[in-house]
Short mmCIF file of C-alpha atoms in Angstrom, two decimals:
data_model
loop_
_atom_site.label_atom_id
_atom_site.label_comp_id
_atom_site.label_asym_id
_atom_site.label_seq_id
_atom_site.Cartn_x
_atom_site.Cartn_y
_atom_site.Cartn_z
CA MET A 1 42.87 -7.97 55.83
CA ASP A 2 45.57 -7.50 53.21
CA PHE A 3 45.13 -8.75 49.65
CA THR A 4 46.42 -8.15 46.13
CA LEU A 5 44.16 -7.87 43.07
CA ASP A 6 45.78 -8.43 39.72
CA ASP A 7 44.80 -9.09 36.07
CA VAL A 8 41.13 -8.19 36.38
CA ALA A 9 39.02 -7.22 33.39
CA VAL A 10 35.34 -6.39 33.30
CA ALA A 11 33.54 -7.08 30.04
CA GLY A 12 29.88 -6.70 29.26
CA ALA A 13 27.88 -8.78 26.90
CA ALA A 14 28.63 -8.30 23.22
CA LEU A 15 26.43 -5.78 21.48
CA PRO A 16 23.73 -7.41 19.39
CA PRO A 17 24.24 -7.17 15.64
CA PRO A 18 22.19 -4.53 13.83
CA ARG A 19 18.77 -5.72 12.78
CA SER A 20 18.74 -7.00 9.24
CA LYS A 21 16.58 -5.11 6.75
CA THR A 22 16.59 -8.01 4.31
CA ILE A 23 13.07 -9.09 3.39
CA GLU A 24 12.97 -12.88 3.41
CA VAL A 25 9.45 -13.41 2.04
CA VAL A 26 8.54 -13.36 -1.64
CA GLY A 27 7.08 -9.87 -1.63
CA LYS A 28 6.30 -9.67 -5.34
CA LEU A 29 4.78 -12.95 -6.44
CA PRO A 30 6.02 -14.45 -9.73
CA GLY A 31 3.60 -13.57 -12.51
CA GLU A 32 2.41 -10.42 -10.72
CA HIS A 33 3.78 -6.96 -11.48
CA ASN A 34 2.74 -5.10 -8.30
CA PRO A 35 4.34 -4.11 -6.03
CA LEU A 36 7.16 -3.12 -8.37
CA ILE A 37 9.91 -4.44 -6.08
CA GLY A 38 9.90 -7.01 -3.31
CA HIS A 39 13.27 -6.46 -1.64
CA LYS A 40 12.70 -2.97 -0.19
CA PHE A 41 10.00 -0.36 0.37
CA GLY A 42 9.32 2.99 -1.28
CA ALA A 43 6.50 5.54 -1.25
CA ASP A 44 5.21 8.66 -3.02
CA GLY A 45 6.52 7.41 -6.37
CA PHE A 46 7.17 10.06 -9.03
CA GLY A 47 7.48 8.63 -12.54
CA PHE A 48 9.89 10.35 -14.94
CA VAL A 49 10.74 9.26 -18.49
CA HIS A 50 14.14 9.93 -20.02
CA ASP A 51 16.00 8.32 -22.90
CA GLY A 52 13.84 5.20 -23.09
CA ARG A 53 13.71 4.48 -19.37
CA VAL A 54 11.18 5.17 -16.64
CA TYR A 55 12.78 6.41 -13.43
CA LEU A 56 10.77 6.24 -10.23
CA TYR A 57 11.81 8.48 -7.32
CA LEU A 58 10.58 7.29 -3.92
CA THR A 59 10.47 8.33 -0.29
CA ASN A 60 12.84 5.82 1.32
CA ASP A 61 10.48 4.00 3.68
CA THR A 62 13.14 1.30 4.14
CA GLN A 63 15.35 3.73 6.06
CA GLY A 64 13.60 3.12 9.38
CA TYR A 65 12.65 -0.51 8.80
CA ALA A 66 14.06 -2.67 11.61
CA PRO A 67 12.22 -5.99 11.99
CA ASP A 68 12.58 -7.85 15.27
CA PRO A 69 14.76 -10.93 14.62
CA VAL A 70 12.29 -13.14 16.49
CA THR A 71 8.86 -11.78 15.55
CA GLY A 72 9.78 -10.26 12.18
CA VAL A 73 7.75 -7.16 13.08
CA SER A 74 9.31 -3.70 12.77
CA PRO A 75 8.40 -0.65 14.82
CA ALA A 76 6.01 1.67 12.99
CA ILE A 77 7.46 3.91 10.33
CA ASN A 78 8.93 7.18 11.59
CA TYR A 79 8.83 9.80 8.85
CA GLY A 80 11.08 12.10 10.87
CA ASP A 81 13.99 9.70 10.26
CA ILE A 82 13.71 9.73 6.46
CA ASN A 83 16.33 11.87 4.70
CA GLN A 84 17.04 9.74 1.62
CA ILE A 85 15.32 9.24 -1.73
CA THR A 86 15.30 5.82 -3.41
CA VAL A 87 15.60 5.54 -7.20
CA ILE A 88 14.60 2.60 -9.38
CA SER A 89 14.27 2.43 -13.17
CA SER A 90 12.96 0.18 -15.90
CA GLU A 91 12.83 -0.21 -19.67
CA ASP A 92 9.72 -2.41 -19.57
CA LEU A 93 7.78 -1.53 -16.35
CA VAL A 94 8.23 -5.04 -14.87
CA ASN A 95 11.99 -5.60 -14.48
CA TRP A 96 13.27 -2.82 -12.21
CA THR A 97 16.88 -1.80 -11.54
CA ASP A 98 17.69 -0.63 -8.02
CA HIS A 99 19.90 2.49 -8.09
CA GLY A 100 19.99 2.82 -4.32
CA GLU A 101 19.47 5.94 -2.24
CA ILE A 102 20.36 9.59 -2.62
CA GLN A 103 21.50 11.07 0.68
CA VAL A 104 19.54 14.29 0.22
CA ALA A 105 19.23 15.81 3.68
CA GLY A 106 20.77 15.57 7.13
CA PRO A 107 24.37 16.22 8.24
CA ASP A 108 25.80 14.09 5.41
CA GLY A 109 23.29 15.18 2.78
CA VAL A 110 23.57 17.09 -0.46
CA ALA A 111 21.53 19.88 1.16
CA ARG A 112 22.64 19.74 4.80
CA PHE A 113 20.40 22.67 5.72
CA THR A 114 17.38 20.37 5.34
CA ALA A 115 16.41 17.56 7.70
CA ASN A 116 14.07 15.35 5.67
CA SER A 117 13.37 14.29 2.10
CA TRP A 118 9.84 13.11 1.31
CA ALA A 119 7.63 12.97 -1.78
CA PRO A 120 10.17 13.72 -4.52
CA GLY A 121 9.44 15.23 -7.92
CA ILE A 122 11.87 15.70 -10.81
CA ALA A 123 12.07 17.74 -14.00
CA ARG A 124 14.54 18.15 -16.86
CA LYS A 125 15.47 21.44 -18.50
CA VAL A 126 18.35 22.85 -20.54
CA VAL A 127 19.80 25.74 -18.54
CA ASP A 128 22.65 27.84 -19.92
CA GLY A 129 23.09 25.33 -22.72
CA GLU A 130 23.42 22.31 -20.42
CA GLU A 131 20.92 19.50 -19.80
CA ARG A 132 20.15 19.43 -16.10
CA PHE A 133 17.82 17.57 -13.78
CA PHE A 134 16.10 19.17 -10.80
CA LEU A 135 14.98 16.98 -7.92
CA TYR A 136 12.44 18.63 -5.60
CA TYR A 137 11.52 17.22 -2.20
CA ALA A 138 9.63 18.00 0.97
CA ASN A 139 11.70 19.05 3.97
CA SER A 140 9.17 17.62 6.42
CA GLY A 141 5.96 19.63 6.20
CA ASP A 142 7.76 22.91 6.78
CA SER A 143 9.24 23.62 3.38
CA THR A 144 10.27 22.37 -0.05
CA ASN A 145 13.74 22.31 -1.57
CA VAL A 146 15.58 21.30 -4.76
CA ILE A 147 18.91 19.74 -5.68
CA THR A 148 20.49 19.57 -9.15
CA GLY A 149 22.02 16.72 -11.15
CA SER A 150 23.71 16.24 -14.51
CA THR A 151 21.82 12.97 -15.15
CA PRO A 152 18.66 11.38 -13.70
CA LEU A 153 21.01 9.45 -11.37
CA GLY A 154 23.19 12.40 -10.36
CA PRO A 155 25.70 13.23 -9.11
CA TRP A 156 23.72 15.78 -7.12
CA THR A 157 24.61 19.24 -5.85
CA SER A 158 22.76 22.01 -4.03
CA GLU A 159 22.62 25.39 -5.70
CA ARG A 160 20.69 26.83 -2.78
CA THR A 161 21.67 27.52 0.81
CA SER A 162 18.08 27.84 2.02
CA THR A 163 14.81 26.14 1.14
CA LEU A 164 12.96 27.03 -2.06
CA ILE A 165 9.42 27.16 -0.62
CA ASN A 166 8.94 28.30 2.97
CA ASP A 167 7.02 30.72 5.17
CA SER A 168 8.34 33.70 3.20
CA THR A 169 7.02 32.46 -0.17
CA PRO A 170 4.44 34.99 -1.43
CA GLY A 171 0.95 33.53 -1.63
CA ALA A 172 1.77 30.53 0.58
CA GLU A 173 1.30 32.17 3.97
CA ASP A 174 -1.89 30.21 4.75
CA VAL A 175 -0.53 26.83 3.60
CA ALA A 176 -0.01 24.63 6.65
CA TRP A 177 2.23 22.07 4.94
CA LYS A 178 4.51 23.51 2.27
CA PHE A 179 5.44 20.11 0.89
CA ASP A 180 4.69 17.46 -1.79
CA PRO A 181 6.33 19.33 -4.70
CA THR A 182 5.60 18.59 -8.35
CA PRO A 183 7.63 20.46 -10.97
CA PHE A 184 6.09 20.89 -14.41
CA VAL A 185 7.83 22.04 -17.59
CA ASP A 186 5.27 23.14 -20.19
CA ASP A 187 5.67 22.77 -23.94
CA ASP A 188 6.46 26.48 -24.21
CA GLY A 189 9.36 26.12 -21.76
CA ARG A 190 7.61 27.85 -18.88
CA THR A 191 7.99 26.04 -15.57
CA TYR A 192 5.80 25.70 -12.51
CA LEU A 193 5.88 24.10 -9.09
CA TYR A 194 2.79 22.66 -7.38
CA PHE A 195 2.92 22.15 -3.63
CA GLY A 196 1.03 22.33 -0.35
CA GLY A 197 -1.44 20.51 1.84
CA GLY A 198 -2.49 19.99 5.40
CA PRO A 199 -5.16 21.60 7.60
CA ALA A 200 -7.36 24.35 6.19
CA SER A 201 -7.18 27.88 7.52
CA THR A 202 -9.21 28.32 10.71
CA GLY A 203 -10.48 31.62 9.30
CA MET A 204 -12.78 29.76 6.91
CA PRO A 205 -16.35 28.70 7.72
CA PRO A 206 -16.43 24.99 8.75
CA ALA A 207 -18.23 23.80 5.60
CA GLU A 208 -15.70 25.56 3.39
CA ARG A 209 -12.80 24.16 5.40
CA PHE A 210 -14.14 20.71 4.61
CA ASN A 211 -15.19 21.05 0.98
CA ASN A 212 -12.84 23.71 -0.38
CA PRO A 213 -9.90 24.07 2.00
CA LYS A 214 -7.72 25.97 -0.52
CA ASN A 215 -4.55 24.45 0.89
CA LEU A 216 -2.75 23.67 -2.41
CA ARG A 217 -0.71 26.11 -4.51
CA VAL A 218 1.05 26.65 -7.83
CA ILE A 219 3.92 29.09 -8.39
CA ALA A 220 6.03 29.95 -11.43
CA LEU A 221 9.65 28.85 -11.34
CA GLY A 222 12.54 30.95 -12.56
CA ASP A 223 14.46 30.01 -15.68
CA ASP A 224 17.14 28.52 -13.42
CA MET A 225 14.57 26.10 -11.88
CA VAL A 226 15.92 26.80 -8.38
CA SER A 227 14.04 30.07 -7.75
CA THR A 228 10.43 31.22 -7.89
CA GLU A 229 8.75 34.15 -9.62
CA GLY A 230 5.75 36.12 -8.38
CA ALA A 231 3.17 34.85 -5.93
CA ALA A 232 1.67 31.41 -5.53
CA ALA A 233 -1.91 30.94 -6.76
CA VAL A 234 -4.59 28.84 -5.04
CA VAL A 235 -5.50 25.45 -6.45
CA ASP A 236 -9.11 25.12 -5.25
CA ALA A 237 -9.30 21.32 -5.31
CA PRO A 238 -12.38 19.94 -3.49
CA VAL A 239 -11.72 18.15 -0.17
CA ALA A 240 -7.97 18.58 -0.84
CA PHE A 241 -5.32 17.26 1.52
CA GLU A 242 -1.96 16.74 -0.23
CA ALA A 243 -0.09 15.08 -3.15
CA GLY A 244 -0.77 17.61 -5.91
CA HIS A 245 0.52 16.47 -9.31
CA VAL A 246 0.11 17.88 -12.84
CA PHE A 247 0.41 16.38 -16.31
CA THR A 248 -0.79 17.45 -19.75
CA ARG A 249 -2.67 15.64 -22.51
CA GLY A 250 -4.30 16.93 -25.68
CA GLY A 251 -3.54 20.55 -24.87
CA ARG A 252 -5.26 20.40 -21.48
CA TYR A 253 -3.82 20.29 -17.98
CA TYR A 254 -4.75 17.68 -15.38
CA PHE A 255 -4.23 18.31 -11.68
CA THR A 256 -4.46 15.21 -9.46
CA TYR A 257 -4.41 15.22 -5.66
CA SER A 258 -5.30 13.23 -2.54
CA SER A 259 -8.39 14.09 -0.49
CA HIS A 260 -8.38 14.61 3.27
CA PHE A 261 -9.75 12.41 6.06
CA GLY A 262 -11.95 15.01 7.77
CA GLY A 263 -11.78 15.79 11.47
CA SER A 264 -11.23 19.01 13.39
CA ASP A 265 -8.55 20.22 10.95
CA PHE A 266 -11.26 20.40 8.28
CA GLY A 267 -14.23 21.88 10.09
CA GLY A 268 -15.30 18.90 12.18
CA SER A 269 -18.45 16.99 11.29
CA GLN A 270 -19.52 18.32 7.91
CA GLN A 271 -21.72 17.24 5.04
CA PRO A 272 -19.65 16.83 1.87
CA ILE A 273 -20.93 18.31 -1.38
CA PRO A 274 -22.35 15.47 -3.54
CA GLY A 275 -19.81 14.19 -6.04
CA TYR A 276 -16.78 15.39 -4.09
CA PRO A 277 -14.12 12.79 -3.10
CA ASP A 278 -14.41 10.57 -0.06
CA ALA A 279 -11.50 10.23 2.40
CA GLY A 280 -8.08 9.33 1.03
CA GLN A 281 -9.07 9.23 -2.65
CA ILE A 282 -7.32 10.67 -5.69
CA GLY A 283 -9.42 13.37 -7.34
CA TYR A 284 -8.59 15.50 -10.35
CA LEU A 285 -9.27 18.78 -12.11
CA ILE A 286 -8.96 19.72 -15.80
CA SER A 287 -7.94 23.23 -16.86
CA ASP A 288 -6.79 25.17 -19.91
CA ASP A 289 -4.32 27.19 -17.82
CA PRO A 290 -1.58 25.68 -15.60
CA MET A 291 -1.96 28.59 -13.15
CA SER A 292 -5.76 28.58 -12.91
CA TRP A 293 -7.63 25.88 -10.97
CA PRO A 294 -11.04 27.03 -9.70
CA LYS A 295 -13.31 24.47 -8.07
CA GLU A 296 -15.45 24.40 -11.21
CA THR A 297 -12.65 22.51 -12.99
CA TYR A 298 -13.15 19.50 -10.70
CA ALA A 299 -13.74 16.39 -12.85
CA GLY A 300 -14.15 13.49 -10.39
CA VAL A 301 -12.30 10.67 -8.63
CA LEU A 302 -9.76 8.73 -10.66
CA PHE A 303 -8.57 6.35 -7.90
CA PRO A 304 -10.25 5.31 -4.64
CA ASN A 305 -8.23 4.60 -1.53
CA GLN A 306 -5.87 1.68 -2.08
CA SER A 307 -7.43 -0.27 0.79
CA GLN A 308 -10.50 -0.80 -1.39
CA PHE A 309 -8.39 -3.11 -3.55
CA PHE A 310 -5.80 -4.62 -1.18
CA GLY A 311 -7.81 -5.04 2.00
CA ALA A 312 -7.05 -4.83 5.68
CA GLY A 313 -3.79 -3.16 6.66
CA THR A 314 -3.35 -1.28 3.38
CA GLY A 315 -5.22 1.95 4.07
CA GLY A 316 -3.73 5.32 4.92
CA ASN A 317 -2.46 8.18 2.84
CA ASN A 318 -2.69 8.09 -0.95
CA HIS A 319 -0.04 9.60 -3.23
CA GLN A 320 0.28 9.45 -7.00
CA SER A 321 1.90 10.60 -10.21
CA VAL A 322 1.15 10.21 -13.92
CA PHE A 323 3.65 9.73 -16.74
CA GLU A 324 3.47 8.98 -20.45
CA PHE A 325 5.65 6.17 -21.81
CA GLU A 326 5.65 5.09 -25.44
CA GLY A 327 2.21 6.45 -26.19
CA ARG A 328 0.44 5.20 -23.06
CA TYR A 329 -0.28 6.90 -19.74
CA TYR A 330 0.53 5.28 -16.42
CA PHE A 331 -0.54 6.01 -12.86
CA THR A 332 1.75 5.44 -9.87
CA TYR A 333 0.56 4.99 -6.30
CA HIS A 334 1.66 3.25 -3.14
CA ALA A 335 0.19 0.68 -0.78
CA PRO A 336 1.65 -1.30 2.15
CA THR A 337 1.26 -4.58 0.25
CA LEU A 338 4.82 -5.82 0.84
CA ASN A 339 4.45 -4.93 4.53
CA LYS A 340 1.22 -6.97 4.53
CA ARG A 341 2.93 -10.01 3.02
CA ILE A 342 5.57 -9.84 5.72
CA ASN A 343 3.31 -9.31 8.75
CA GLY A 344 -0.29 -9.98 7.72
CA ASP A 345 -3.21 -7.61 8.09
CA THR A 346 -1.53 -5.56 10.83
CA THR A 347 1.01 -3.42 9.00
CA GLN A 348 3.41 -0.77 10.28
CA GLY A 349 3.02 1.81 7.52
CA TYR A 350 5.84 0.73 5.20
CA ARG A 351 4.62 1.44 1.69
CA SER A 352 5.48 -0.03 -1.72
CA PRO A 353 5.28 1.41 -5.25
CA HIS A 354 2.59 0.27 -7.71
CA ILE A 355 1.67 1.18 -11.30
CA GLN A 356 -1.58 0.85 -13.26
CA GLU A 357 -2.38 2.00 -16.79
CA LEU A 358 -4.39 5.23 -17.11
CA THR A 359 -7.06 5.43 -19.81
CA PHE A 360 -9.32 8.25 -20.98
CA ARG A 361 -12.88 8.61 -22.22
CA PRO A 362 -13.55 10.37 -25.55
CA ASP A 363 -14.30 13.64 -23.72
CA GLY A 364 -10.90 13.59 -21.99
CA THR A 365 -12.10 12.55 -18.55
CA ILE A 366 -10.31 9.65 -16.88
CA GLU A 367 -11.61 6.13 -16.48
CA GLN A 368 -11.50 5.26 -12.78
CA ILE A 369 -8.48 3.09 -11.98
CA VAL A 370 -8.67 -0.32 -10.31
CA GLY A 371 -5.66 -1.28 -8.21
CA THR A 372 -4.40 -4.83 -8.83
CA TYR A 373 -1.49 -7.08 -8.00
CA ALA A 374 -1.37 -7.93 -11.71
CA GLY A 375 -0.23 -4.38 -12.48
CA VAL A 376 0.60 -3.38 -16.06
CA GLU A 377 1.66 -5.40 -19.06
CA GLN A 378 5.36 -5.65 -19.79
CA VAL A 379 6.12 -3.08 -22.50
CA ARG A 380 8.79 -5.17 -24.24
CA HIS A 381 10.71 -8.37 -23.75
CA PHE A 382 13.95 -8.10 -21.79
CA ASP A 383 17.14 -8.07 -23.89
CA PRO A 384 19.73 -10.43 -22.32
CA TYR A 385 22.52 -9.89 -24.85
CA ARG A 386 24.38 -7.10 -23.08
CA VAL A 387 26.01 -6.48 -19.72
CA PHE A 388 23.26 -5.52 -17.28
CA GLU A 389 23.04 -4.88 -13.57
CA ALA A 390 22.37 -7.91 -11.36
CA GLU A 391 20.21 -5.68 -9.15
CA THR A 392 17.59 -5.75 -11.92
CA PHE A 393 14.68 -7.87 -10.72
CA GLY A 394 11.37 -9.00 -12.03
CA TRP A 395 10.99 -10.97 -8.80
CA SER A 396 13.28 -11.99 -5.94
CA LYS A 397 13.47 -13.78 -2.62
CA GLY A 398 15.73 -13.24 0.36
CA VAL A 399 18.30 -10.91 -1.19
CA ALA A 400 19.29 -7.32 -0.55
CA THR A 401 21.24 -4.68 -2.43
CA SER A 402 24.21 -2.67 -1.22
CA LYS A 403 26.55 0.00 -2.54
CA ALA A 404 29.63 -1.13 -4.45
CA ASP A 405 33.03 0.54 -4.66
CA ARG A 406 33.26 -0.26 -8.37
CA PRO A 407 31.75 1.51 -11.38
CA SER A 408 28.43 0.49 -12.87
CA ALA A 409 28.71 -2.04 -15.68
CA GLN A 410 25.58 -0.77 -17.45
CA PHE A 411 25.24 2.93 -16.71
CA ASP A 412 27.44 6.00 -16.81
CA ALA A 413 30.70 5.80 -14.85
CA ALA A 414 29.41 8.52 -12.51
CA ALA A 415 26.18 6.62 -11.79
CA PRO A 416 25.78 4.88 -8.45
CA ASN A 417 26.43 1.15 -8.55
CA LEU A 418 24.84 -1.51 -6.37
CA VAL A 419 25.39 -5.24 -6.05
CA VAL A 420 23.08 -8.04 -5.00
CA SER A 421 24.08 -9.00 -1.45
CA ASP A 422 23.01 -11.03 1.59
CA ILE A 423 22.71 -14.10 -0.65
CA HIS A 424 22.16 -17.38 1.18
CA ASP A 425 21.30 -20.93 0.23
CA GLY A 426 17.79 -21.02 -1.22
CA ASP A 427 17.62 -17.36 -2.25
CA TRP A 428 16.90 -16.36 -5.85
CA THR A 429 16.28 -13.54 -8.30
CA ALA A 430 14.36 -13.60 -11.58
CA LEU A 431 13.80 -11.67 -14.80
CA SER A 432 10.46 -11.45 -16.56
CA SER A 433 9.92 -12.25 -20.25
CA VAL A 434 13.50 -12.56 -21.52
CA ASP A 435 13.83 -12.86 -25.31
CA PHE A 436 16.65 -15.21 -26.35
CA GLY A 437 15.56 -15.27 -29.99
CA ASP A 438 15.13 -18.28 -32.23
CA ASP A 439 18.82 -19.23 -32.15
CA GLY A 440 19.08 -18.93 -28.39
CA ALA A 441 21.90 -18.38 -25.92
CA ARG A 442 25.05 -20.45 -25.53
CA GLY A 443 26.43 -19.04 -22.29
CA VAL A 444 26.06 -16.69 -19.34
CA THR A 445 28.66 -14.76 -17.38
CA ALA A 446 28.30 -13.33 -13.88
CA THR A 447 30.58 -10.85 -12.15
CA VAL A 448 30.77 -12.08 -8.56
CA ARG A 449 32.68 -11.72 -5.31
CA ALA A 450 32.90 -15.11 -3.65
CA LEU A 451 32.42 -15.20 0.13
CA ALA A 452 32.18 -18.96 0.72
CA THR A 453 33.45 -22.13 -0.96
CA GLY A 454 31.17 -24.58 -2.70
CA ALA A 455 28.58 -22.04 -3.87
CA ARG A 456 26.85 -22.14 -7.23
CA ILE A 457 24.23 -20.42 -9.36
CA GLN A 458 21.69 -22.40 -11.32
CA VAL A 459 19.98 -20.82 -14.30
CA ARG A 460 16.39 -22.04 -14.64
CA LEU A 461 13.56 -21.32 -17.03
CA ASP A 462 10.03 -20.23 -16.11
CA GLY A 463 10.06 -21.06 -12.40
CA VAL A 464 12.16 -21.36 -9.28
CA ASP A 465 11.85 -25.15 -9.73
CA GLY A 466 12.02 -24.99 -13.52
CA PRO A 467 14.47 -26.91 -15.66
CA VAL A 468 18.15 -26.14 -15.07
CA VAL A 469 19.78 -24.97 -18.29
CA GLY A 470 23.16 -24.02 -16.83
CA THR A 471 25.13 -24.08 -13.59
CA ILE A 472 27.77 -21.52 -12.64
CA ALA A 473 30.36 -22.67 -10.11
CA VAL A 474 31.34 -19.68 -7.97
CA ASP A 475 34.90 -20.92 -7.50
CA SER A 476 36.80 -17.65 -7.87
CA PRO A 477 39.19 -16.42 -5.13
CA ALA A 478 37.33 -15.40 -1.98
CA GLY A 479 36.83 -11.67 -1.50
CA GLN A 480 37.85 -10.74 -5.05
CA TRP A 481 35.67 -9.67 -7.93
CA ALA A 482 35.86 -12.09 -10.84
CA GLU A 483 33.91 -13.29 -13.86
CA VAL A 484 32.49 -16.81 -13.73
CA ARG A 485 30.75 -18.49 -16.63
CA ALA A 486 28.56 -21.42 -17.59
CA GLU A 487 27.49 -23.00 -20.86
CA LEU A 488 23.75 -23.04 -21.50
CA THR A 489 21.66 -25.70 -23.23
CA GLY A 490 18.11 -25.54 -24.51
CA VAL A 491 17.69 -21.78 -24.16
CA SER A 492 15.75 -20.10 -26.96
CA GLY A 493 12.55 -18.12 -27.35
CA VAL A 494 10.95 -16.05 -24.58
CA HIS A 495 11.15 -17.23 -20.96
CA HIS A 496 11.16 -16.00 -17.41
CA VAL A 497 14.72 -16.59 -16.14
CA TYR A 498 15.44 -17.59 -12.55
CA PHE A 499 18.86 -17.47 -10.91
CA THR A 500 18.78 -19.80 -7.91
CA PHE A 501 21.58 -19.75 -5.36
CA SER A 502 22.94 -22.68 -3.35
CA GLY A 503 25.86 -23.44 -1.08
CA PRO A 504 26.79 -24.00 2.57
CA ALA A 505 23.88 -23.26 4.91
CA GLY A 506 23.93 -20.30 7.27
CA VAL A 507 26.63 -18.25 5.56
CA GLU A 508 26.61 -15.50 2.95
CA LEU A 509 27.63 -17.11 -0.33
CA PHE A 510 28.67 -14.30 -2.70
CA GLU A 511 27.74 -10.92 -4.14
CA ILE A 512 26.75 -10.32 -7.77
CA ASP A 513 27.45 -7.15 -9.74
CA SER A 514 26.31 -7.93 -13.29
CA TRP A 515 25.10 -10.53 -15.79
CA ALA A 516 25.66 -11.01 -19.52
CA PHE A 517 24.27 -13.68 -21.85
CA GLU A 518 26.04 -14.76 -25.04
CA ALA A 519 24.02 -15.36 -28.16
CA ALA A 520 24.56 -18.53 -30.17
CA THR A 521 24.54 -16.24 -33.22
CA ALA A 522 23.62 -12.61 -33.77
CA PRO A 523 20.69 -11.78 -31.44
CA SER A 524 17.19 -11.44 -32.85
CA PRO A 525 15.45 -8.08 -32.43
CA SER A 526 13.35 -7.72 -29.30
CA CYS A 527 9.59 -7.82 -29.85
CA ARG A 528 6.99 -5.59 -28.23
#
């Protein structure tokens, strides 16, 4: 049989769109201050204070988050995929600015010879007459590395071509996991790095493996902050597992760490020494020497496992830091509380940053911390009379952030800039405790990129359904960045401010880069 076949094309089904990472639930409830952010995840928070701001460096748990579009449930977190560090910052500990992610490791990373970036720690030091910032991170459990920046936000470079801490580091040969770095710059300028964790050496008796596994270390750093000097010394923290962190107060040194969960890696079924930490708790030691930490310096438990406070689905590893800000001490930790609000009691390991205040007894020991959704008090009212990043949230619903190809309106020109994106009808963002002063505000300007016609922004006070004090019509040319403005009425004193977004259903409405309020007269000073 003869035939001719012409004009035939074979086409498969269109590829499904990538799964959205946007978190649609209200993950940080209005009025509460934990978790710190509700639009993305972040773990192993390291608090760092510089020039009136607190920067928090986080393991980017969001990197592998991929919720099913039908069930809303993501596969479990895969730490092996994480090679970015997330940075957020705040002037008041409640309104947090999202600075996005640092591509630290992997083929496109600052340090391409590393594969992962977990548990960051940062320090500042003047080297060769220049202020520099050194960001340390865990390259999986195998090693620790460091990259260097000119500001807390970068840009970042790698001065090394191999990892800083690895199997060849003197004194660390018996450390199973050479990770979880904490840099520490002492008042005398000397610098140290704390690291380590994981299973105890099998050469120890079982009871010692459990109670005093000797798996944490401290080593002196070189003046350049990217090299080490001498051999690492043992930190003999009882029941130690990981997450070593050091701070100083009143001339004494405090070493905090997370305790292990037992099992064959720690001698099997053993009887713990009375007073030592239970599984997954934060214990601490107090010493007069940053290089000397015998077991006799153990001082107790400062934070139980987070599941004690947040319930089912929030257990797991515990990781902390301590920082001083304006005369008070604060304790960071993580818990899968946002993950729980998305999926209920069965979580997938995606963790969120939290902060509680740290207080001390007269003898210098630490009052045990209680984890709460309330979090810490806002340090100061938010100042609206300036240009500030729109990706600064006290609370939010349904939005995401994404990189922008335009300079930051608030920070240094070299700083990364993000915009609020994935905005749909019914989404909103909010700022906590904004001080408009006695004379109040007369207007507000937003820098936006319109994506649909008929969209608008309503400015409300004290609630997502609060009174509307101004409406911004987003009527600028589609796809172009422009400033849009609205007059305000009845805005004075201190209020929570909500920006609610409306427009055609089912489409992305616009992106927002920055906000600025205009004072009716000269602004009143902010109050503590």
